[in-house]
Amino acid sequence: MSTTSVPRFVRADGPDKVTGSGRYTADLTLTGTLVAKFKYAEVSHARIARLDVSAARAIPGVFAVLTQDDVPDVRFGPFVQDRTLFARDVVRFEGEIVAAVAAIDVPTAQRALNAIVVEYAPLPVVNDIEAALAADAPLVHEGWSQYGAADVLVRERNDASFASIAKGDVERGMAEADTVVHSRYVADGCHAAPIEPRAVVAQWEGNKVTIWTTTQVPFDARAGVCETLEMPASRVRIIVPHLGGGFGGKCGFHYEAHVAALAKATKRPVRLVFSRREEFIAPDRRREGIVFDFETGVKADGTIVARKVWLAIDNGAYTADAGFFSQLAAMHALGPYQVPNALAEAHLVYTNHQPSGSVRAPTAPQTCWALESHTDEVAKAIGMDPVAFRIKNAVATGKEGPSGQVYDEIGLVDCIEAATARAGYGDDLPDDEAIGVAIGWWPSFSAASGAYVKIDGDGSGQIITGAQECGTGAVMTLRQLVADELGMQPEDFELVYQDTSAAPYDMGATGSQTLFNNGRAAIAAAGQIAEQLKQLAADMLEASPADIVLADGAASVAGTPSRSVPITELAGIAAGGELLIGHGSGVPPAAQEVSGATCIGDVGMTAWVAPQFSCHAVRVKLDRDTGVARVLHVSTAHDSGTIINRIGATGQVEGGVMMGIGQALTEGTRYNDEGQQRNAALLEYKLQTCADAPPIDIHFVEINTPNAGPRGAKGLAEAPNVATAAAIANAIAKIAGTPIRQLPMTAERVWETMNTEGSPA
Amino acid sequence: MSFTIATTLDEALQALATGARPVAGGSDLVVGARHGKAPLPEHLVAIDRITELQCIEVTDAGVCIGAGVNHHIIEHHPLLSNAFAGLSDGSALVGSPSTRNVGTLGGNVMNSSPAMDTGSPLMVLGAEAELRSLRGSRRVGMAELWTGPGRHSAEADELCVAIHIATPAPRSNSAYLRLEYRRSMEIAVVGAAAAVTIADDGSVSAVRVALTAVAPTIIEVTGIGLGSVAEVAAAAAAAASEQARPISDVRASDKYRRHTVGVMARRAVEAAARRALGEPVSVPVNRAIGIGAAS
Ligand SMILES: Cc1cc2nc3c(=O)[nH]c(=O)nc-3n(C[C@H](O)[C@H](O)[C@H](O)COP(=O)(O)OP(=O)(O)OC[C@H]3O[C@@H](n4cnc5c(N)ncnc54)[C@H](O)[C@@H]3O)c2cc1C
């Protein structure tokens, strides 16, 4: 699929996954395991008038039926503590858990669910993001003002987090502009849709619980269990078997506590495995819908002088990790442009929909889609080529971005030039084809992270890491970093990972941070062993440790390769004395201080460490008779710093692009008037398939990034998902003669737009 | 609950006579049961190992395709994909490679979904289903067979053993297209098949058009006047849009379906005409021309 040639890199988990010998959570069977099932609200907003589980409890084979009355009465949530494990008094979305059952088998569990009596008194359904902001809109949370919440959040009624970024004087800027372009866009919510549905298995021994679960963030899952079941971290162990994809959807704390509570109540191991429908409706992690309003003022020569953005994000019924989305979306809405006068205002709005949460580059693809569609409208309004317009206004080395951050070495303009040249931008095309171009950005997340490395007496090593592999290959790459540090081979190291009781903390497979932070930790841990090996070799070879070089599995004296000792021999010596054990964490790179913009609701999203940039140029063919768009070719250029594992990096770009095509054309949640999902199934929620994959050209702009991750690496897992939908939109708009104002740009919406009166096509 | 594996037609007919339901590839029956559409029947008889159901027999009069022939075979069969190309177009679009390898023509026909991809091709080709039971054998045309969504006129003890299609007149061929939002694992949003015969003067001397997923069953379009290919294609489009009775659902609105089924009908007539004139339009048409073409 890609044109990049990549060196061979065998993933440590590859053979297991490819041959089927690997074990996933749902594969685990412990003696006496019971089946867990949840009773969901099914209605979007109602007061619970009556909840009676006694008949369900009386069914033979039913071991436990739990409700909120059976667990500690704790409200939780990382930003706003607005949620309980089970519904308490009110249900606020169809996938809210009212009760949980543990039974001997699936039919018995199903019978128990049917025997649970719930009566609801309906409450008004908040189904529309903008209407929810009205002063007299019904409240999703009557008691919002009493909830605990992060101090920085600015909250008011249905607005769970308001953020603004203001720079210069936007009104004066608009007044100075020769042309002001105004646009409105609406992005529907969509899903991470990992192929492996969620599963959780819990087993107690004494007062300790072990939970095997499909999480992307084991330590976060542990923290959630500790908080809601009121236990110390030391008594909760989270283990993640192989994870079958996550795409952000498996970030956060989900059902670990429910299953642990069932296992405790029944004194048996309990297993939960989601159906595809549950996977669609229940988790508090789906990509948020957003409504956008843009205004940009430009000079006749194409200089942006002012930009004003208003946006409202669908938070859904509870604030999962979406508390930082307002400010992040505000950054994406201003975009990687030099904007001297800027004002962005963003709201995170409660509705009676499934809660939103981090899905691969949260807020970015849809905001990039809206901003970059608007950007093409601006360029068109002043008769300027959209690529030239971007090059003129894009942030660049030494230039100031919309939040006041002045960027050191960055390669955005290189990305624009490379992607468009490789796409053949400007060449003649048939009249039903066009190339659309978009640019995107994404931060690297700097965070604490830890790893151990040890080498045993036989010279084989282990990397024991808190990092989580969600399929990207980031954890796999640790072997390469550690091996390079020690002059050994990646195959010399086994990975011990995804076990909170074995390894030190890591944030998990989230924020594209694994290699960025855990790579640093693993290198630091390996560095300690390197020092030990050099000392041992120096003693043997009668040299100074500073002159010892570790390479090709041996320690030798610099400049005298004949004076050398194999590392396995040194490992044997160490095994009888001071063991080869290293631990590392390293100091996370700090974000630049920014000045020049004032922010309300500041959650630290305006100054980015080692920001990543991208440009996608996509050739699209549009069937004017039906509105069906087909992506013929995608050309990508990414500045993600140094590329360490090229085959892994290539896979991330391919996957990000395919997800972007789906978001652009076919993936979007449809709600009925009651706020329930109409397409919570893979037949009606259309992911892209292999047969839809176009050729994807992949180019990396590798420049020397200061203040980055290991060897100058930035993150990469989310960035490739940012600009694809936007580039497709700009191609479609060129052919259709007008932008499509709702995402996904389904065939019917394209056709409708082209056939609406007043449309130029 | 019982599960019988029949190896001869007789065993299968015996089982049906005692109340068993046939399962061929299971790609509708089993998948539907898992999705809660209908529970699995109490008694099943597997018919996938009956060799008599696997044959494709060609005579001067026409072709007989065993009900157990799968979509992969129909897609690639040299005679079918040339002379009965519309049927191969339909089979080639079913699901994914694995669906095409297990899903059978008989299963597709007897499942009787209004969105089935071999439905309108069989209709325009004038196909007949051969139904057999211990009581005897009969042939029914497609319009008579399909009575509603998931419903047909066969008796419970009747097995569909084969589909018969008469050899088309010289300079005739067929084509089937569907509107799809992705290129595999899709279900027809709408679809249309056409069979045309081209006269010596290049005009269309006979045309049949049938529509997929715009009514409770596959329906045939009536009253299309003859003329040049372009005229017939335009008339077919107009008649298709007018006669369609589509619903609105999460896949598409009735308005959009009504419009696009006309587009499909026009393109089906055009592709069938090109094939009738000997121009190679590869199977499936969805990937050969227009938006689906390789580049
Ligand atoms: C992932 C997937 C994708 C699909 N995509 C498509 C698609 O794109 N287009 C499409 O048209 N279909 C599609 N299908 C549906 C299905 O694959 C086809 O309809 C297939 O042809 C069914 O054949 P089968 O042999 O599997 O039928 P079965 O499931 O075995 O049977 C279907 C029904 O017909 C009855 N039956 C089967 N054989 C006979 C017989 N000889 N006589 C009497 N009754 C019989 C059975 O009792 C049952 O009621 C898809 C299915 C899946 C799972």
Short mmCIF file of C-alpha atoms in Angstrom, two decimals, chain B residues 107-250:
data_model
loop_
_atom_site.label_atom_id
_atom_site.label_comp_id
_atom_site.label_asym_id
_atom_site.label_seq_id
_atom_site.Cartn_x
_atom_site.Cartn_y
_atom_site.Cartn_z
CA GLY B 107 -29.62 -19.47 -0.39
CA ASN B 108 -29.67 -16.00 -1.90
CA VAL B 109 -32.84 -16.74 -3.86
CA MET B 110 -34.69 -18.51 -1.07
CA ASN B 111 -33.70 -15.96 1.55
CA SER B 112 -35.79 -13.63 -0.61
CA SER B 113 -34.40 -10.34 0.64
CA PRO B 114 -35.42 -7.33 -1.46
CA ALA B 115 -31.76 -6.27 -1.30
CA MET B 116 -30.36 -9.58 -2.62
CA ASP B 117 -27.79 -9.01 -5.32
CA THR B 118 -28.70 -11.87 -7.67
CA GLY B 119 -32.38 -10.94 -7.57
CA SER B 120 -32.81 -8.35 -10.28
CA PRO B 121 -30.34 -10.08 -12.65
CA LEU B 122 -32.34 -13.31 -12.36
CA MET B 123 -35.54 -11.37 -12.93
CA VAL B 124 -34.36 -9.70 -16.16
CA LEU B 125 -32.86 -12.96 -17.41
CA GLY B 126 -36.28 -14.60 -17.05
CA ALA B 127 -34.89 -17.22 -14.68
CA GLU B 128 -36.99 -19.97 -13.12
CA ALA B 129 -36.44 -21.76 -9.86
CA GLU B 130 -36.85 -25.53 -9.88
CA LEU B 131 -38.55 -26.58 -6.66
CA ARG B 132 -38.58 -30.22 -5.68
CA SER B 133 -40.22 -32.22 -2.93
CA LEU B 134 -41.13 -35.86 -2.37
CA ARG B 135 -44.41 -34.88 -3.98
CA GLY B 136 -42.76 -33.90 -7.27
CA SER B 137 -41.11 -31.05 -9.06
CA ARG B 138 -42.19 -27.67 -10.49
CA ARG B 139 -40.73 -24.51 -11.93
CA VAL B 140 -41.68 -21.00 -10.91
CA GLY B 141 -40.62 -17.63 -12.27
CA MET B 142 -39.01 -15.12 -9.98
CA ALA B 143 -41.97 -12.74 -9.86
CA GLU B 144 -44.11 -15.60 -8.66
CA LEU B 145 -41.51 -16.91 -6.20
CA TRP B 146 -40.86 -13.75 -4.22
CA THR B 147 -43.89 -12.60 -2.27
CA GLY B 148 -42.47 -10.19 0.32
CA PRO B 149 -39.38 -9.35 2.32
CA GLY B 150 -37.94 -12.72 3.38
CA ARG B 151 -41.04 -14.48 2.00
CA HIS B 152 -41.52 -16.79 -0.97
CA SER B 153 -44.22 -19.03 -2.39
CA ALA B 154 -42.38 -22.36 -2.03
CA GLU B 155 -43.87 -24.91 0.35
CA ALA B 156 -41.96 -25.89 3.46
CA ASP B 157 -41.10 -29.32 2.03
CA GLU B 158 -39.81 -27.91 -1.26
CA LEU B 159 -36.13 -27.58 -1.94
CA CYS B 160 -34.84 -25.25 -4.58
CA VAL B 161 -32.59 -27.56 -6.57
CA ALA B 162 -31.61 -25.35 -9.49
CA ILE B 163 -32.06 -22.09 -11.31
CA HIS B 164 -32.80 -22.35 -15.05
CA ILE B 165 -32.06 -19.56 -17.48
CA ALA B 166 -32.87 -19.76 -21.19
CA THR B 167 -30.13 -18.83 -23.67
CA PRO B 168 -30.61 -15.18 -24.60
CA ALA B 169 -31.20 -14.13 -28.22
CA PRO B 170 -28.12 -13.18 -30.24
CA ARG B 171 -26.66 -9.73 -29.49
CA SER B 172 -28.14 -9.78 -26.02
CA ASN B 173 -26.56 -9.36 -22.62
CA SER B 174 -27.19 -8.15 -19.13
CA ALA B 175 -25.66 -6.05 -16.38
CA TYR B 176 -26.29 -5.32 -12.72
CA LEU B 177 -25.17 -2.34 -10.65
CA ARG B 178 -25.77 -1.35 -7.10
CA LEU B 179 -25.26 1.84 -5.17
CA GLU B 180 -22.73 1.14 -2.47
CA TYR B 181 -20.99 3.30 0.10
CA ARG B 182 -17.99 1.02 0.37
CA ARG B 183 -16.48 -1.66 -1.80
CA SER B 184 -16.99 -4.79 0.28
CA MET B 185 -19.20 -5.98 3.14
CA GLU B 186 -21.90 -3.75 1.75
CA ILE B 187 -25.61 -4.13 1.26
CA ALA B 188 -27.30 -2.65 -1.79
CA VAL B 189 -28.67 0.81 -1.01
CA VAL B 190 -30.43 0.40 -4.33
CA GLY B 191 -29.60 -1.68 -7.40
CA ALA B 192 -30.78 -2.29 -10.93
CA ALA B 193 -30.28 -4.94 -13.57
CA ALA B 194 -30.95 -4.71 -17.28
CA ALA B 195 -31.07 -7.25 -20.07
CA VAL B 196 -31.04 -5.87 -23.59
CA THR B 197 -31.06 -7.15 -27.15
CA ILE B 198 -29.52 -4.98 -29.84
CA ALA B 199 -31.01 -4.98 -33.36
CA ASP B 200 -28.93 -4.84 -36.55
CA ASP B 201 -29.40 -1.08 -36.74
CA GLY B 202 -27.88 -0.67 -33.30
CA SER B 203 -31.12 0.18 -31.57
CA VAL B 204 -32.54 -1.73 -28.64
CA SER B 205 -35.07 -4.33 -29.75
CA ALA B 206 -35.83 -5.79 -26.32
CA VAL B 207 -35.21 -4.59 -22.79
CA ARG B 208 -36.01 -5.76 -19.29
CA VAL B 209 -35.09 -3.84 -16.15
CA ALA B 210 -35.53 -4.93 -12.54
CA LEU B 211 -34.84 -3.06 -9.32
CA THR B 212 -33.24 -4.01 -6.02
CA ALA B 213 -34.01 -2.63 -2.54
CA VAL B 214 -36.74 -0.20 -3.55
CA ALA B 215 -39.82 -2.30 -2.76
CA PRO B 216 -40.79 -5.25 -0.53
CA THR B 217 -39.46 -7.59 -3.25
CA ILE B 218 -37.31 -7.28 -6.34
CA ILE B 219 -39.58 -5.59 -8.88
CA GLU B 220 -39.57 -5.44 -12.65
CA VAL B 221 -39.93 -2.07 -14.36
CA THR B 222 -42.71 -1.95 -16.93
CA GLY B 223 -43.47 0.17 -19.96
CA ILE B 224 -39.96 1.07 -21.14
CA GLY B 225 -40.22 2.10 -24.80
CA LEU B 226 -37.69 0.92 -27.37
CA GLY B 227 -35.28 3.08 -29.38
CA SER B 228 -31.62 3.99 -29.34
CA VAL B 229 -29.51 2.84 -26.41
CA ALA B 230 -29.46 6.38 -25.05
CA GLU B 231 -33.22 6.73 -25.36
CA VAL B 232 -33.88 3.39 -23.71
CA ALA B 233 -31.41 4.15 -20.94
CA ALA B 234 -33.13 7.46 -20.25
CA ALA B 235 -36.57 5.87 -20.37
CA ALA B 236 -35.43 3.10 -18.03
CA ALA B 237 -34.08 5.67 -15.58
CA ALA B 238 -37.31 7.64 -15.58
CA ALA B 239 -39.50 4.55 -15.27
CA ALA B 240 -37.31 3.11 -12.51
CA SER B 241 -37.48 6.29 -10.43
CA GLU B 242 -41.21 6.49 -10.96
CA GLN B 243 -42.06 2.87 -10.21
CA ALA B 244 -39.78 2.45 -7.23
CA ARG B 245 -41.51 2.37 -3.84
CA PRO B 246 -38.53 2.98 -1.57
CA ILE B 247 -38.50 3.52 2.17
CA SER B 248 -36.46 5.97 4.23
CA ASP B 249 -34.09 4.42 6.71
CA VAL B 250 -30.64 4.99 8.16
#
